[in-house]
mmCIF file with all atom_site columns, C-alpha atoms in Angstrom:
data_model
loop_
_atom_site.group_PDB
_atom_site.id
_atom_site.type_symbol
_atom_site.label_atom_id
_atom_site.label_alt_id
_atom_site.label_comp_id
_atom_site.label_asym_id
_atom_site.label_entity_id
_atom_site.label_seq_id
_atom_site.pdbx_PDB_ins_code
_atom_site.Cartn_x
_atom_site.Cartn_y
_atom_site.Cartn_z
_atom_site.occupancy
_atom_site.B_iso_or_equiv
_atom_site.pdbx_formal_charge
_atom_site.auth_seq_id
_atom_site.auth_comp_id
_atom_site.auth_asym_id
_atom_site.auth_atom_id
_atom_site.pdbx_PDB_model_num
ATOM 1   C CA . UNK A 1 1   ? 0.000  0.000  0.000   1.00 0.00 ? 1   UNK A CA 1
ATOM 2   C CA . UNK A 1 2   ? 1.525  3.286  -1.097  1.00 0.00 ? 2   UNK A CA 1
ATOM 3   C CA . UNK A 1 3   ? 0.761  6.172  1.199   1.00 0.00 ? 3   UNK A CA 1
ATOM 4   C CA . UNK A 1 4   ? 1.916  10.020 1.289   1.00 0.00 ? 4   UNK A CA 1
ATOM 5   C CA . UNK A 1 5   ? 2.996  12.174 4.232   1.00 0.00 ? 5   UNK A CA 1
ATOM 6   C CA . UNK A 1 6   ? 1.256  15.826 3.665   1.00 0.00 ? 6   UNK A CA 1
ATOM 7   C CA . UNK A 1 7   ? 3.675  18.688 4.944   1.00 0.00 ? 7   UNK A CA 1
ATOM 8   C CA . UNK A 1 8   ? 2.148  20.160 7.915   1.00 0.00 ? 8   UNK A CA 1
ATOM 9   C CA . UNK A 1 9   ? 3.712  23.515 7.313   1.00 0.00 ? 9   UNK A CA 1
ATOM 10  C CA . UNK A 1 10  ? 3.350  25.520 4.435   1.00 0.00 ? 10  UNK A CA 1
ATOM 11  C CA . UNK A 1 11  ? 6.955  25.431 3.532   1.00 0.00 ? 11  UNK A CA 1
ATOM 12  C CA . UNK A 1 12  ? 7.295  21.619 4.994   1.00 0.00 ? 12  UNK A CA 1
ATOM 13  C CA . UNK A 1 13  ? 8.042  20.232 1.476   1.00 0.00 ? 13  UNK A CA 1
ATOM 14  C CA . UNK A 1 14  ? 11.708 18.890 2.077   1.00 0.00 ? 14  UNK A CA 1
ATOM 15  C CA . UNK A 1 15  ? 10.733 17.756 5.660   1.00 0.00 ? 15  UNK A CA 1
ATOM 16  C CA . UNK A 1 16  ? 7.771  15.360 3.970   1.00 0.00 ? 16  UNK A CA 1
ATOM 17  C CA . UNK A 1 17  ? 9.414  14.005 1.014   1.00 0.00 ? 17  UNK A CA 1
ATOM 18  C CA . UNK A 1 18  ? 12.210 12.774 3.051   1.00 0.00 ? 18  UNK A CA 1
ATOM 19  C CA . UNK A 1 19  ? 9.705  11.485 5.318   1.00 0.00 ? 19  UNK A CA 1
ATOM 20  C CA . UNK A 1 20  ? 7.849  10.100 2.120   1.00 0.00 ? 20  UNK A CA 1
ATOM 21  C CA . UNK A 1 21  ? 11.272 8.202  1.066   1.00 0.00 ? 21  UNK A CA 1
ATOM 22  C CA . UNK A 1 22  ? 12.295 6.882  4.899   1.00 0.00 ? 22  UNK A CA 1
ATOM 23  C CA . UNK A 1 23  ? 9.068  5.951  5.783   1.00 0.00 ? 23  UNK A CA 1
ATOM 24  C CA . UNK A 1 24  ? 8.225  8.126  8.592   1.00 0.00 ? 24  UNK A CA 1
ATOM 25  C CA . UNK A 1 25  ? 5.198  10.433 10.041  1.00 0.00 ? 25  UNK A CA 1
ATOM 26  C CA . UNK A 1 26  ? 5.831  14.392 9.304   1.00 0.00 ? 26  UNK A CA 1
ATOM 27  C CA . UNK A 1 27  ? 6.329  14.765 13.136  1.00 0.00 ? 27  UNK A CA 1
ATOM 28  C CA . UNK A 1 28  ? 8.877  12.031 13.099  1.00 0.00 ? 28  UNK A CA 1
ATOM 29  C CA . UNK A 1 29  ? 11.228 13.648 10.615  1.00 0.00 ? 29  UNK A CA 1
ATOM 30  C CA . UNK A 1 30  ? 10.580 17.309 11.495  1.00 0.00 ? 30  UNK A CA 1
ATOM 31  C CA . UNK A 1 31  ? 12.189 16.676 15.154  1.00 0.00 ? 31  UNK A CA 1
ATOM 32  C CA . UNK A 1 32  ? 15.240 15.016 13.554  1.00 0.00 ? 32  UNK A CA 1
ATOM 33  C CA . UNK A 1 33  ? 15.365 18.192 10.438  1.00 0.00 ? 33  UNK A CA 1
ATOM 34  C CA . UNK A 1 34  ? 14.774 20.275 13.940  1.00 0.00 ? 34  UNK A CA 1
ATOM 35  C CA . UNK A 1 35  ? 17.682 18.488 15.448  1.00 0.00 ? 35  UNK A CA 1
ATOM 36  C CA . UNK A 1 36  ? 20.116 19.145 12.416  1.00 0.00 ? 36  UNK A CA 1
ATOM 37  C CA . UNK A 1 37  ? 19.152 22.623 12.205  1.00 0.00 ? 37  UNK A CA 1
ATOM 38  C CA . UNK A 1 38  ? 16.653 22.411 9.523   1.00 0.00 ? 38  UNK A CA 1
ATOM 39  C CA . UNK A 1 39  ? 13.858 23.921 10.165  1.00 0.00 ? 39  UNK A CA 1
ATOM 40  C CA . UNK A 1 40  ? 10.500 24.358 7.332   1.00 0.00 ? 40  UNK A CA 1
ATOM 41  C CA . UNK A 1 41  ? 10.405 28.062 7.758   1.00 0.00 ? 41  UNK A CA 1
ATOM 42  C CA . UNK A 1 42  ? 13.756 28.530 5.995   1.00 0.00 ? 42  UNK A CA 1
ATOM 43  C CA . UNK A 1 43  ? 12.941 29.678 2.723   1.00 0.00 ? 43  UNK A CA 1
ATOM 44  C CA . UNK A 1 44  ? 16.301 28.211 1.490   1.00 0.00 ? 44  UNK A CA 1
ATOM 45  C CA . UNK A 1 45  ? 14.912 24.780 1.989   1.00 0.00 ? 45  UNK A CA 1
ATOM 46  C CA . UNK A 1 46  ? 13.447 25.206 -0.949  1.00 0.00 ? 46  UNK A CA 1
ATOM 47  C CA . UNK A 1 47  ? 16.112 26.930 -2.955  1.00 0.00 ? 47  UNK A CA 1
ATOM 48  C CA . UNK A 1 48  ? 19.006 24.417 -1.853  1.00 0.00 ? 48  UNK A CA 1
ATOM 49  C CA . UNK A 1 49  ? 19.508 20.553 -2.222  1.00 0.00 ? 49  UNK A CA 1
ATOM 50  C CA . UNK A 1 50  ? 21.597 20.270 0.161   1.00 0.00 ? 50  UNK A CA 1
ATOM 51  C CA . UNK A 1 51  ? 19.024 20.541 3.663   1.00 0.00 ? 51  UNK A CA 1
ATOM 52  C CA . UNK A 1 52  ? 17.030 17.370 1.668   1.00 0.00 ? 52  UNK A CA 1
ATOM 53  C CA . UNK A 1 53  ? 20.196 15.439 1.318   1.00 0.00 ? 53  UNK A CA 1
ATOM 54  C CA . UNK A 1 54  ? 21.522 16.305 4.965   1.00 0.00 ? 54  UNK A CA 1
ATOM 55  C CA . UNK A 1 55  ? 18.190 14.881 6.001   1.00 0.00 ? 55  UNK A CA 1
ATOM 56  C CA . UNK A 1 56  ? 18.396 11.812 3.743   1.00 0.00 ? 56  UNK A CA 1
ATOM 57  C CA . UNK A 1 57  ? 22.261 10.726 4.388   1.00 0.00 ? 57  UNK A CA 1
ATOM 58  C CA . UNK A 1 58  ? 21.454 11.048 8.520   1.00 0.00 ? 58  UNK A CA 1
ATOM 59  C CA . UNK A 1 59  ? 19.201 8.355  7.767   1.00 0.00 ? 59  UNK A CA 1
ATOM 60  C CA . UNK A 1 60  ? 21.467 6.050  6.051   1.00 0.00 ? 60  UNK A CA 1
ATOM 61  C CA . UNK A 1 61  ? 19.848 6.730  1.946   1.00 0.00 ? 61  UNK A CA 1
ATOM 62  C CA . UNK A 1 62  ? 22.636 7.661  -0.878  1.00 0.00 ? 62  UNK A CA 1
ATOM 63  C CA . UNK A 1 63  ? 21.698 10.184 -3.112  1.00 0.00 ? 63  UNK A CA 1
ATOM 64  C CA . UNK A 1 64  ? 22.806 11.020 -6.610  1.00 0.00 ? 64  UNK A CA 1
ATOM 65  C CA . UNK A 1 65  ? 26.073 13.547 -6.234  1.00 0.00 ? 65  UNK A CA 1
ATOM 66  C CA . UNK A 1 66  ? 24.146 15.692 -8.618  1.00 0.00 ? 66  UNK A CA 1
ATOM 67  C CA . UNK A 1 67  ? 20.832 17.323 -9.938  1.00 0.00 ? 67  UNK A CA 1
ATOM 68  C CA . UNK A 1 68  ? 19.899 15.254 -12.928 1.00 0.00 ? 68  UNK A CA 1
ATOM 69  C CA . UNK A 1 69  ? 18.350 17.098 -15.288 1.00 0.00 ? 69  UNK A CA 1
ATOM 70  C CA . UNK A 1 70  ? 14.428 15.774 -16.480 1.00 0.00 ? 70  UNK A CA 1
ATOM 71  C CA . UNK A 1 71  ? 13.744 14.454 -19.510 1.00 0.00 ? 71  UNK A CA 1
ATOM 72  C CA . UNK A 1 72  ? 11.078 11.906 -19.209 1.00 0.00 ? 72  UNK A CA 1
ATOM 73  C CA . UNK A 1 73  ? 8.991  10.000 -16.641 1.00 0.00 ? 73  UNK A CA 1
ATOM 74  C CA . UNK A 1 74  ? 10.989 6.888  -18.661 1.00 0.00 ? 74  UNK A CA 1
ATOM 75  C CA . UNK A 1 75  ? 14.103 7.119  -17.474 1.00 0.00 ? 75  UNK A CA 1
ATOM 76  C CA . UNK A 1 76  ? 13.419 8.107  -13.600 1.00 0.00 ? 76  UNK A CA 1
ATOM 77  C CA . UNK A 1 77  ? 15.123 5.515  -11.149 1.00 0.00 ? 77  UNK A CA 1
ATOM 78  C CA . UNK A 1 78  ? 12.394 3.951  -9.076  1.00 0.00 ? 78  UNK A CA 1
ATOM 79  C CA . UNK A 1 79  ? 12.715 6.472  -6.501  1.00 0.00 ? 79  UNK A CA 1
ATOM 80  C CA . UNK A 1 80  ? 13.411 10.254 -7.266  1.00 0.00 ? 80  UNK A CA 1
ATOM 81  C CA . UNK A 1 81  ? 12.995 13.381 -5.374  1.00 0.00 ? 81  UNK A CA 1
ATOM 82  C CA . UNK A 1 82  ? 11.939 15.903 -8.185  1.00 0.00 ? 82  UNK A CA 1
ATOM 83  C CA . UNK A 1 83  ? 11.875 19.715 -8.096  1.00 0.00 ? 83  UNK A CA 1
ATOM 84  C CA . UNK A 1 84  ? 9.161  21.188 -9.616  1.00 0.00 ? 84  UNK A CA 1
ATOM 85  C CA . UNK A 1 85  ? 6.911  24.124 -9.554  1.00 0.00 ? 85  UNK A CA 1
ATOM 86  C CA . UNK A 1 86  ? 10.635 25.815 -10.660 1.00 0.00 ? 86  UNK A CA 1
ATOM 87  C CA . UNK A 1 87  ? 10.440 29.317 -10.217 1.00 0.00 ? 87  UNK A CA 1
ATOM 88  C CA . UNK A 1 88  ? 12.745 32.888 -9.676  1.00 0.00 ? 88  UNK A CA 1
ATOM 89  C CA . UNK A 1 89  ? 12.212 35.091 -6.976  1.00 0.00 ? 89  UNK A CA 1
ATOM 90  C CA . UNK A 1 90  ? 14.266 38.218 -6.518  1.00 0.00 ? 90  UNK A CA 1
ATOM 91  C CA . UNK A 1 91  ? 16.916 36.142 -8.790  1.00 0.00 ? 91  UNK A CA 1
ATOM 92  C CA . UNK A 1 92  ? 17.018 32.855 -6.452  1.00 0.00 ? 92  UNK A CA 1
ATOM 93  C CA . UNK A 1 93  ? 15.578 29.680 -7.429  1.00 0.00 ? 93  UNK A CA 1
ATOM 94  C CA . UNK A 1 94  ? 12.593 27.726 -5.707  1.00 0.00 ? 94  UNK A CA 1
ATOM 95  C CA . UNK A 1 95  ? 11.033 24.667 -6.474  1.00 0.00 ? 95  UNK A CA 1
ATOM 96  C CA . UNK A 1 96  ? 8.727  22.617 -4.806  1.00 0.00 ? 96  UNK A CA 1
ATOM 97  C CA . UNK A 1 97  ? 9.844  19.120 -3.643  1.00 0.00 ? 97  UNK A CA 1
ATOM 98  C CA . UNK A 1 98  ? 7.980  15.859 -4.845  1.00 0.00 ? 98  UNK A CA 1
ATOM 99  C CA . UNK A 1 99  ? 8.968  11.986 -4.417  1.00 0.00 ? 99  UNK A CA 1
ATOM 100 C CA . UNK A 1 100 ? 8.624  9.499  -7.372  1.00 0.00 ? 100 UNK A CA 1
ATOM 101 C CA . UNK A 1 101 ? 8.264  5.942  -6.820  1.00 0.00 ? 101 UNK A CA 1
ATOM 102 C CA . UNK A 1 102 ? 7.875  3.389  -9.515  1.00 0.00 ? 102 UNK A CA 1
ATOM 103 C CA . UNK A 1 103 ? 5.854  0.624  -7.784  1.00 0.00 ? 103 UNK A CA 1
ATOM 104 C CA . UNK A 1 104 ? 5.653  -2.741 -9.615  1.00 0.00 ? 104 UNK A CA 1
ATOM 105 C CA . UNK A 1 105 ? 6.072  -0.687 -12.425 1.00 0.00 ? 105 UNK A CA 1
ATOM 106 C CA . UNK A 1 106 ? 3.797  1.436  -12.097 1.00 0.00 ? 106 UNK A CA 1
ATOM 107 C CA . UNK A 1 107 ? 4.834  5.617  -11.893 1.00 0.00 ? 107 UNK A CA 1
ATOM 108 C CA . UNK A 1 108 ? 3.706  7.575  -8.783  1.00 0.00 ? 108 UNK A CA 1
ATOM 109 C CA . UNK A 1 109 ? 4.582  10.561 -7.388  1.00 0.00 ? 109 UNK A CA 1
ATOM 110 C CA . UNK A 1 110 ? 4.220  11.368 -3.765  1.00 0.00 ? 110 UNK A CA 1
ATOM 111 C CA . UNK A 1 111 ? 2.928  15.064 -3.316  1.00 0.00 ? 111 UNK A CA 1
ATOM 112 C CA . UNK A 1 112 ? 2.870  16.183 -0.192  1.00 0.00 ? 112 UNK A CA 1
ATOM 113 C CA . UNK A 1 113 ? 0.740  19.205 -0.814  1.00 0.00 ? 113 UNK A CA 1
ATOM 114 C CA . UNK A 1 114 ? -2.025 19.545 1.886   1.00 0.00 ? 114 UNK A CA 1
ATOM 115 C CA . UNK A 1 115 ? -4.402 21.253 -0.911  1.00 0.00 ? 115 UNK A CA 1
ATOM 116 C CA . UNK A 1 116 ? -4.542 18.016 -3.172  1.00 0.00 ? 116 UNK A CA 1
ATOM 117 C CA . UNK A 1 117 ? -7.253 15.918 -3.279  1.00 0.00 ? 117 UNK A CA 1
ATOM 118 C CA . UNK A 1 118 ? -5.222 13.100 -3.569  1.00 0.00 ? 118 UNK A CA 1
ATOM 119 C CA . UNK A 1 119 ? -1.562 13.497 -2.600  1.00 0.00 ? 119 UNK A CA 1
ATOM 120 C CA . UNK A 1 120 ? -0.516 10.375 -4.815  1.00 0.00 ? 120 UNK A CA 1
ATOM 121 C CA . UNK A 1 121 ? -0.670 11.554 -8.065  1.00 0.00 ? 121 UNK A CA 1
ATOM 122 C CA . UNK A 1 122 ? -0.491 9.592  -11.323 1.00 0.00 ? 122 UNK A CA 1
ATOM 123 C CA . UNK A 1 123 ? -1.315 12.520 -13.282 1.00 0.00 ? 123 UNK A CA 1
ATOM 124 C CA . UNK A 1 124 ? 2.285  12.901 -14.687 1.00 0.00 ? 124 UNK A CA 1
ATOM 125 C CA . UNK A 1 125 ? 1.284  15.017 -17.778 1.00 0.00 ? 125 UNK A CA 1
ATOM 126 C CA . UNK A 1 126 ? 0.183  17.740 -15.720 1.00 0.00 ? 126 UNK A CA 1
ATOM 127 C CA . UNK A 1 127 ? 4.108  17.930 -13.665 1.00 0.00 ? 127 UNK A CA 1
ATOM 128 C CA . UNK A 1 128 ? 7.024  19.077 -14.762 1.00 0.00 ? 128 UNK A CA 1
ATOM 129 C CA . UNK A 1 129 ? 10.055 18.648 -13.237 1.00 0.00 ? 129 UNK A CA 1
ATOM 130 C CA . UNK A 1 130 ? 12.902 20.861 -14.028 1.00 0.00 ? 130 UNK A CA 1
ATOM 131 C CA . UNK A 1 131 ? 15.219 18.232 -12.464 1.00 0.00 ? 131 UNK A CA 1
ATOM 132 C CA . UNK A 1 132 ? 16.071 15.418 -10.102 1.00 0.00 ? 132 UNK A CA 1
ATOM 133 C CA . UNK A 1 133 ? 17.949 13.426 -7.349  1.00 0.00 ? 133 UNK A CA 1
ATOM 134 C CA . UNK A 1 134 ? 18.257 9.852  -7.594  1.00 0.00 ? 134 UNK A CA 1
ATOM 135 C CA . UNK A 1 135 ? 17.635 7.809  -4.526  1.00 0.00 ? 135 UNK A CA 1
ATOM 136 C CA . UNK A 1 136 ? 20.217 4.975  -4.429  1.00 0.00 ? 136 UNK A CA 1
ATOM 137 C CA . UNK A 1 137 ? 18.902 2.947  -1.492  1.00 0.00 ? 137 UNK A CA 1
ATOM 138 C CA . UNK A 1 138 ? 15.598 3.660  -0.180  1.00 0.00 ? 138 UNK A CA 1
#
């Protein structure tokens, strides 16, 4: 059974997907981002990869060493953490942070929007990723 952690604060993207990928409640990984120093309310979480992969090596999961630019859904690894919603403000990047999972071979990605209707989405025409991270050992 596939299930998504919704971000509990507006700006808790980060803090869910790696939740999303590790398997733990929103709670769960916000006192251990807390812990670190990371904290949802720093805009650069969003503008910066490296919070996300902080997050994701403390809990023993290898990330790619670089963003991988998107071409298509095709050629994701099973697991992903994709930027989109890529935007400028004031001449610094944001994105908003989304997991993909390929489950029996079938594409999902884990938004953790609490706006959705449904927060696993297979409505991949509608997303577009500017780039990604590939999870090596989730």
């Amino acid at each position: 059974m596939l299930n998504s952690v919704i971000q509990e604060e507006t700006t808790g993207c980060g803090i869910a997907s790696v939740a999303n990928i590790v398997g733990k409640t929103y709670p769960q990984m916000k006192a251990i981002a807390n812990g670190m120093g990371i904290y949802a309310s720093d805009k650069s979480l969003w503008s910066d990869t490296q919070y996300v992969r902080r997050m994701l090596a403390s809990e023993g999961i290898e990330t790619s060493e670089n963003e991988i630019p998107f071409t298509s859904w095709s050629v994701l690894p099973d697991v992903a953490l994709l930027a989109i919603k890529y935007h400028q403000e004031e001449g610094k990047n944001f994105w908003h942070w989304v997991v993909f999972k390929r489950v029996k071979g079938q594409p999902f990605v884990l938004d953790s929007a609490s706006y959705l209707l449904s927060n696993i989405r297979q409505d991949l025409e509608d997303i577009k990723p500017k780039w990604f991270i590939e999870i090596a050992n989730s």
